[in-house]
mmCIF file of C-alpha atoms in Angstrom:
data_model
loop_
_atom_site.group_PDB
_atom_site.id
_atom_site.type_symbol
_atom_site.label_atom_id
_atom_site.label_comp_id
_atom_site.label_asym_id
_atom_site.label_seq_id
_atom_site.Cartn_x
_atom_site.Cartn_y
_atom_site.Cartn_z
ATOM 1 C CA GLY A 1 16.483 -6.480 -3.376
ATOM 2 C CA GLN A 2 13.191 -6.891 -5.088
ATOM 3 C CA GLN A 3 12.031 -3.885 -7.078
ATOM 4 C CA VAL A 4 8.706 -3.230 -8.691
ATOM 5 C CA MET A 5 8.549 -0.641 -11.460
ATOM 6 C CA GLN A 6 5.307 0.852 -12.674
ATOM 7 C CA ILE A 7 4.535 3.069 -15.645
ATOM 8 C CA PRO A 8 3.286 5.544 -16.544
ATOM 9 C CA GLN A 9 3.641 7.804 -13.536
ATOM 10 C CA TYR A 10 0.418 9.565 -14.433
ATOM 11 C CA GLN A 11 -2.069 9.700 -17.270
ATOM 12 C CA HIS A 12 -4.758 12.115 -18.327
ATOM 13 C CA VAL A 13 -7.666 10.681 -20.308
ATOM 14 C CA GLN A 14 -10.972 11.910 -21.597
ATOM 15 C CA GLU A 15 -13.950 10.158 -20.101
ATOM 16 C CA GLY A 16 -14.728 7.145 -22.242
ATOM 17 C CA GLU A 17 -11.140 6.512 -23.282
ATOM 18 C CA ASP A 18 -9.237 3.441 -22.213
ATOM 19 C CA PHE A 19 -6.386 3.378 -19.713
ATOM 20 C CA THR A 20 -3.572 0.927 -19.031
ATOM 21 C CA THR A 21 -0.890 0.804 -16.370
ATOM 22 C CA TYR A 22 2.044 -1.596 -16.471
ATOM 23 C CA CYS A 23 4.028 -3.193 -13.725
ATOM 24 C CA ASN A 24 7.386 -4.948 -13.960
ATOM 25 C CA SER A 25 9.309 -6.786 -11.265
ATOM 26 C CA SER A 26 13.045 -7.351 -11.103
ATOM 27 C CA THR A 27 12.402 -10.850 -9.770
ATOM 28 C CA THR A 28 9.833 -13.587 -10.323
ATOM 29 C CA LEU A 29 6.785 -13.010 -8.176
ATOM 30 C CA SER A 30 4.709 -15.421 -6.187
ATOM 31 C CA ASN A 31 1.695 -13.210 -6.707
ATOM 32 C CA ILE A 32 0.810 -9.674 -7.605
ATOM 33 C CA GLN A 33 -1.911 -7.485 -6.229
ATOM 34 C CA TRP A 34 -3.528 -4.320 -7.463
ATOM 35 C CA TYR A 35 -4.774 -1.513 -5.252
ATOM 36 C CA LYS A 36 -6.607 1.730 -5.837
ATOM 37 C CA GLN A 37 -6.090 4.803 -3.726
ATOM 38 C CA ARG A 38 -8.455 7.704 -4.048
ATOM 39 C CA PRO A 39 -7.112 11.181 -3.282
ATOM 40 C CA GLY A 40 -6.878 11.554 0.478
ATOM 41 C CA GLY A 41 -7.719 7.914 1.072
ATOM 42 C CA HIS A 42 -5.909 4.704 1.756
ATOM 43 C CA PRO A 43 -5.186 1.851 -0.661
ATOM 44 C CA VAL A 44 -8.041 -0.522 -1.296
ATOM 45 C CA PHE A 45 -7.446 -4.040 -2.542
ATOM 46 C CA LEU A 46 -8.727 -4.727 -6.043
ATOM 47 C CA ILE A 47 -7.444 -8.161 -6.968
ATOM 48 C CA GLN A 48 -4.677 -10.706 -6.661
ATOM 49 C CA LEU A 49 -3.154 -12.698 -9.514
ATOM 50 C CA VAL A 50 -1.294 -15.892 -8.785
ATOM 51 C CA LYS A 51 -1.043 -18.047 -11.887
ATOM 52 C CA SER A 52 1.271 -17.552 -14.822
ATOM 53 C CA GLY A 53 -0.608 -15.934 -17.704
ATOM 54 C CA GLU A 54 -3.671 -15.343 -15.562
ATOM 55 C CA VAL A 55 -6.314 -12.888 -16.744
ATOM 56 C CA LYS A 56 -9.095 -11.640 -14.504
ATOM 57 C CA LYS A 57 -11.876 -9.196 -15.159
ATOM 58 C CA GLN A 58 -13.890 -6.982 -12.869
ATOM 59 C CA LYS A 59 -16.498 -5.158 -14.920
ATOM 60 C CA ARG A 60 -14.472 -2.646 -16.955
ATOM 61 C CA LEU A 61 -11.158 -3.621 -15.375
ATOM 62 C CA THR A 62 -8.949 -6.331 -16.859
ATOM 63 C CA PHE A 63 -5.912 -7.613 -15.000
ATOM 64 C CA GLN A 64 -3.153 -9.708 -16.521
ATOM 65 C CA PHE A 65 -0.207 -11.567 -15.053
ATOM 66 C CA GLY A 66 2.675 -12.332 -17.385
ATOM 67 C CA GLU A 67 3.785 -15.800 -18.334
ATOM 68 C CA ALA A 68 7.073 -15.330 -16.513
ATOM 69 C CA LYS A 69 5.263 -13.925 -13.468
ATOM 70 C CA LYS A 70 7.398 -10.809 -13.602
ATOM 71 C CA ASN A 71 4.996 -8.337 -15.154
ATOM 72 C CA SER A 72 1.378 -7.377 -14.927
ATOM 73 C CA SER A 73 -1.056 -4.874 -16.341
ATOM 74 C CA LEU A 74 -4.335 -3.254 -15.446
ATOM 75 C CA HIS A 75 -6.567 -2.071 -18.257
ATOM 76 C CA ILE A 76 -9.676 0.030 -17.769
ATOM 77 C CA THR A 77 -12.130 0.173 -20.641
ATOM 78 C CA ALA A 78 -14.179 3.333 -21.181
ATOM 79 C CA THR A 79 -12.986 5.251 -18.160
ATOM 80 C CA GLN A 80 -15.406 7.112 -15.943
ATOM 81 C CA THR A 81 -14.794 9.993 -13.561
ATOM 82 C CA THR A 82 -15.186 7.567 -10.683
ATOM 83 C CA ASP A 83 -12.030 5.798 -11.866
ATOM 84 C CA VAL A 84 -9.918 8.740 -10.760
ATOM 85 C CA GLY A 85 -7.182 7.811 -8.314
ATOM 86 C CA THR A 86 -3.803 6.169 -8.088
ATOM 87 C CA TYR A 87 -3.444 2.545 -9.056
ATOM 88 C CA PHE A 88 -0.684 0.581 -7.409
ATOM 89 C CA CYS A 89 0.619 -2.840 -8.231
ATOM 90 C CA ALA A 90 2.243 -4.715 -5.371
ATOM 91 C CA GLY A 91 4.366 -7.783 -5.764
ATOM 92 C CA SER A 92 5.150 -10.548 -3.366
ATOM 93 C CA GLY A 93 8.035 -12.947 -3.732
ATOM 94 C CA GLY A 94 6.518 -15.264 -1.204
ATOM 95 C CA GLY A 95 4.959 -14.797 2.184
ATOM 96 C CA PHE A 96 3.100 -11.638 3.060
ATOM 97 C CA LYS A 97 5.838 -9.079 2.466
ATOM 98 C CA THR A 98 4.751 -6.906 -0.430
ATOM 99 C CA ILE A 99 6.646 -4.316 -2.422
ATOM 100 C CA PHE A 100 4.617 -1.571 -4.044
ATOM 101 C CA GLY A 101 5.165 -0.028 -7.420
ATOM 102 C CA ALA A 102 5.346 3.744 -7.696
ATOM 103 C CA GLY A 103 1.723 3.941 -8.762
ATOM 104 C CA THR A 104 -0.019 5.437 -11.758
ATOM 105 C CA ARG A 105 -2.160 8.447 -11.117
ATOM 106 C CA LEU A 106 -5.207 8.558 -13.366
ATOM 107 C CA PHE A 107 -6.955 11.792 -14.201
ATOM 108 C CA VAL A 108 -10.277 11.580 -16.050
ATOM 109 C CA LYS A 109 -11.742 14.636 -17.724
ATOM 110 C CA ALA A 110 -15.497 14.699 -18.132
ATOM 111 C CA GLY B 1 -14.405 -7.152 4.457
ATOM 112 C CA ALA B 2 -11.831 -7.113 7.218
ATOM 113 C CA VAL B 3 -11.251 -3.849 9.032
ATOM 114 C CA VAL B 4 -8.032 -2.284 10.200
ATOM 115 C CA SER B 5 -8.158 0.858 12.286
ATOM 116 C CA GLN B 6 -5.484 3.404 13.006
ATOM 117 C CA HIS B 7 -5.260 5.993 15.719
ATOM 118 C CA PRO B 8 -4.838 8.877 15.617
ATOM 119 C CA SER B 9 -5.921 9.847 12.124
ATOM 120 C CA TRP B 10 -3.779 12.948 12.289
ATOM 121 C CA VAL B 11 -1.337 14.473 14.734
ATOM 122 C CA ILE B 12 0.626 17.687 14.925
ATOM 123 C CA CYS B 13 3.574 17.773 17.264
ATOM 124 C CA LYS B 14 6.595 19.860 18.083
ATOM 125 C CA SER B 15 10.042 18.885 16.944
ATOM 126 C CA GLY B 16 11.749 16.619 19.462
ATOM 127 C CA THR B 17 8.627 14.978 20.818
ATOM 128 C CA SER B 18 7.602 11.356 20.353
ATOM 129 C CA VAL B 19 4.420 10.212 18.690
ATOM 130 C CA LYS B 20 2.733 6.835 19.021
ATOM 131 C CA ILE B 21 0.494 5.454 16.282
ATOM 132 C CA GLU B 22 -1.720 2.446 16.866
ATOM 133 C CA CYS B 23 -2.818 -0.097 14.295
ATOM 134 C CA ARG B 24 -5.573 -2.565 15.148
ATOM 135 C CA SER B 25 -7.115 -5.424 13.250
ATOM 136 C CA LEU B 26 -10.714 -5.295 14.363
ATOM 137 C CA ASP B 27 -12.217 -8.555 13.238
ATOM 138 C CA PHE B 28 -9.277 -10.855 12.615
ATOM 139 C CA GLN B 29 -5.980 -11.748 14.173
ATOM 140 C CA ALA B 30 -2.781 -10.620 12.545
ATOM 141 C CA THR B 31 0.520 -12.135 13.560
ATOM 142 C CA THR B 32 2.145 -9.876 11.007
ATOM 143 C CA MET B 33 1.479 -6.243 10.260
ATOM 144 C CA PHE B 34 3.295 -3.854 7.988
ATOM 145 C CA TRP B 35 4.116 -0.198 8.410
ATOM 146 C CA TYR B 36 4.408 2.041 5.381
ATOM 147 C CA ARG B 37 5.232 5.671 4.879
ATOM 148 C CA GLN B 38 3.844 7.661 2.002
ATOM 149 C CA PHE B 39 5.069 11.103 1.028
ATOM 150 C CA PRO B 40 2.788 13.320 -1.080
ATOM 151 C CA LYS B 41 2.204 11.956 -4.556
ATOM 152 C CA GLN B 42 4.563 9.073 -3.953
ATOM 153 C CA SER B 43 4.206 5.364 -3.447
ATOM 154 C CA LEU B 44 3.978 3.426 -0.238
ATOM 155 C CA MET B 45 7.410 2.685 1.095
ATOM 156 C CA LEU B 46 7.614 -0.329 3.370
ATOM 157 C CA MET B 47 9.287 0.654 6.608
ATOM 158 C CA ALA B 48 9.102 -2.498 8.666
ATOM 159 C CA THR B 49 7.360 -5.757 9.305
ATOM 160 C CA SER B 50 5.814 -6.041 12.727
ATOM 161 C CA ASN B 51 5.808 -9.545 14.165
ATOM 162 C CA GLU B 52 3.674 -10.522 17.109
ATOM 163 C CA GLY B 53 5.816 -11.730 19.970
ATOM 164 C CA SER B 54 9.148 -10.968 18.340
ATOM 165 C CA LYS B 55 11.253 -8.102 17.072
ATOM 166 C CA ALA B 56 10.212 -6.128 14.056
ATOM 167 C CA THR B 57 12.105 -6.475 10.806
ATOM 168 C CA TYR B 58 13.181 -3.136 9.377
ATOM 169 C CA GLU B 59 13.805 -2.296 5.744
ATOM 170 C CA GLN B 60 17.147 -0.982 4.671
ATOM 171 C CA GLY B 61 17.600 2.659 5.544
ATOM 172 C CA VAL B 62 14.938 2.732 8.252
ATOM 173 C CA GLU B 63 16.308 3.556 11.696
ATOM 174 C CA LYS B 64 14.972 1.054 14.186
ATOM 175 C CA ASP B 65 15.848 3.266 17.139
ATOM 176 C CA LYS B 66 13.851 6.101 15.677
ATOM 177 C CA PHE B 67 10.814 4.113 14.596
ATOM 178 C CA LEU B 68 10.001 1.810 17.470
ATOM 179 C CA ILE B 69 7.572 -0.970 16.695
ATOM 180 C CA ASN B 70 5.786 -3.086 19.240
ATOM 181 C CA HIS B 71 3.396 -5.887 18.311
ATOM 182 C CA ALA B 72 1.962 -6.593 21.710
ATOM 183 C CA SER B 73 -0.980 -8.729 20.716
ATOM 184 C CA LEU B 74 -2.531 -10.464 17.732
ATOM 185 C CA THR B 75 -4.640 -7.404 17.011
ATOM 186 C CA LEU B 76 -2.404 -4.470 17.888
ATOM 187 C CA SER B 77 0.830 -3.038 16.564
ATOM 188 C CA THR B 78 2.216 0.349 17.524
ATOM 189 C CA LEU B 79 4.699 2.594 15.770
ATOM 190 C CA THR B 80 6.431 5.237 17.862
ATOM 191 C CA VAL B 81 8.259 7.999 16.061
ATOM 192 C CA THR B 82 10.853 9.099 18.593
ATOM 193 C CA SER B 83 12.297 12.603 18.690
ATOM 194 C CA ALA B 84 10.306 13.570 15.650
ATOM 195 C CA HIS B 85 11.651 16.176 13.238
ATOM 196 C CA PRO B 86 9.980 18.016 10.363
ATOM 197 C CA GLU B 87 11.410 15.560 7.827
ATOM 198 C CA ASP B 88 9.415 12.812 9.564
ATOM 199 C CA SER B 89 6.212 14.528 8.524
ATOM 200 C CA SER B 90 4.405 12.036 6.337
ATOM 201 C CA PHE B 91 1.407 9.773 5.962
ATOM 202 C CA TYR B 92 1.932 6.566 7.921
ATOM 203 C CA ILE B 93 -0.184 3.572 6.979
ATOM 204 C CA CYS B 94 -0.335 0.130 8.493
ATOM 205 C CA SER B 95 -1.631 -2.992 6.878
ATOM 206 C CA ALA B 96 -2.471 -6.457 8.008
ATOM 207 C CA PRO B 97 -2.700 -9.461 5.745
ATOM 208 C CA ARG B 98 -5.478 -11.896 6.306
ATOM 209 C CA GLY B 99 -4.120 -14.810 4.448
ATOM 210 C CA GLN B 100 -6.780 -17.236 3.406
ATOM 211 C CA GLY B 101 -5.420 -20.050 1.351
ATOM 212 C CA THR B 102 -3.296 -18.482 -1.342
ATOM 213 C CA LEU B 103 -4.975 -15.097 -1.073
ATOM 214 C CA ASN B 104 -2.502 -12.479 0.082
ATOM 215 C CA GLU B 105 -4.962 -9.646 0.489
ATOM 216 C CA GLN B 106 -3.760 -6.860 2.694
ATOM 217 C CA PHE B 107 -6.140 -4.636 4.567
ATOM 218 C CA PHE B 108 -4.940 -1.127 5.108
ATOM 219 C CA GLY B 109 -5.683 1.201 7.942
ATOM 220 C CA PRO B 110 -6.983 4.677 7.099
ATOM 221 C CA GLY B 111 -3.544 6.169 7.755
ATOM 222 C CA THR B 112 -2.137 8.711 10.176
ATOM 223 C CA ARG B 113 -0.990 12.062 8.907
ATOM 224 C CA LEU B 114 1.911 13.298 11.021
ATOM 225 C CA THR B 115 2.998 16.911 10.901
ATOM 226 C CA VAL B 116 6.078 17.880 12.872
ATOM 227 C CA LEU B 117 6.528 21.586 13.429
#
């Protein structure tokens, strides 16, 4: 079945440093979504990428979807303490069914 | 944004009892809802797809007789953990997609933390 791998499992950064998490699917995706989950909270939708090679930005966050629509990345520029949480990618092969990656837990030291 | 509620937010029960968790889409209709389970510091594992008016579709390894799902209306899905045991203790989260065009955004409920003693 479809699998979505995500690395790294966790990352510690100093405030102001950049952060990137990578997502790779075993199959071609129809779309990929990114979610953020704060400690003790539930996942919150960040963005969806649909087109091959698509790049979207949200302030300090940059999202990319690979040309083959099998991988994606989330890059945060100049991290802040408010960026702390777990970032999940979630891939869909079509329809609404979505498979989540393992998540990358981000720790930011002030 | 769209709102999905879950009830209860937490529950503690004795081993062998059954627990029902409700998931409601408050301001939109959802013919499909998803149930996930999340163990501490782990990802969301899809348990089943709840379909309004028809049987739920369970993921491999999920016991359908243990995790009963009922999608009685376009705004309500329920998950009943039957004869719960300590290993069922987890964070259960539902989600409902509100597909608009090609947007596949899923709205998550706040989750239900189940502790089985």
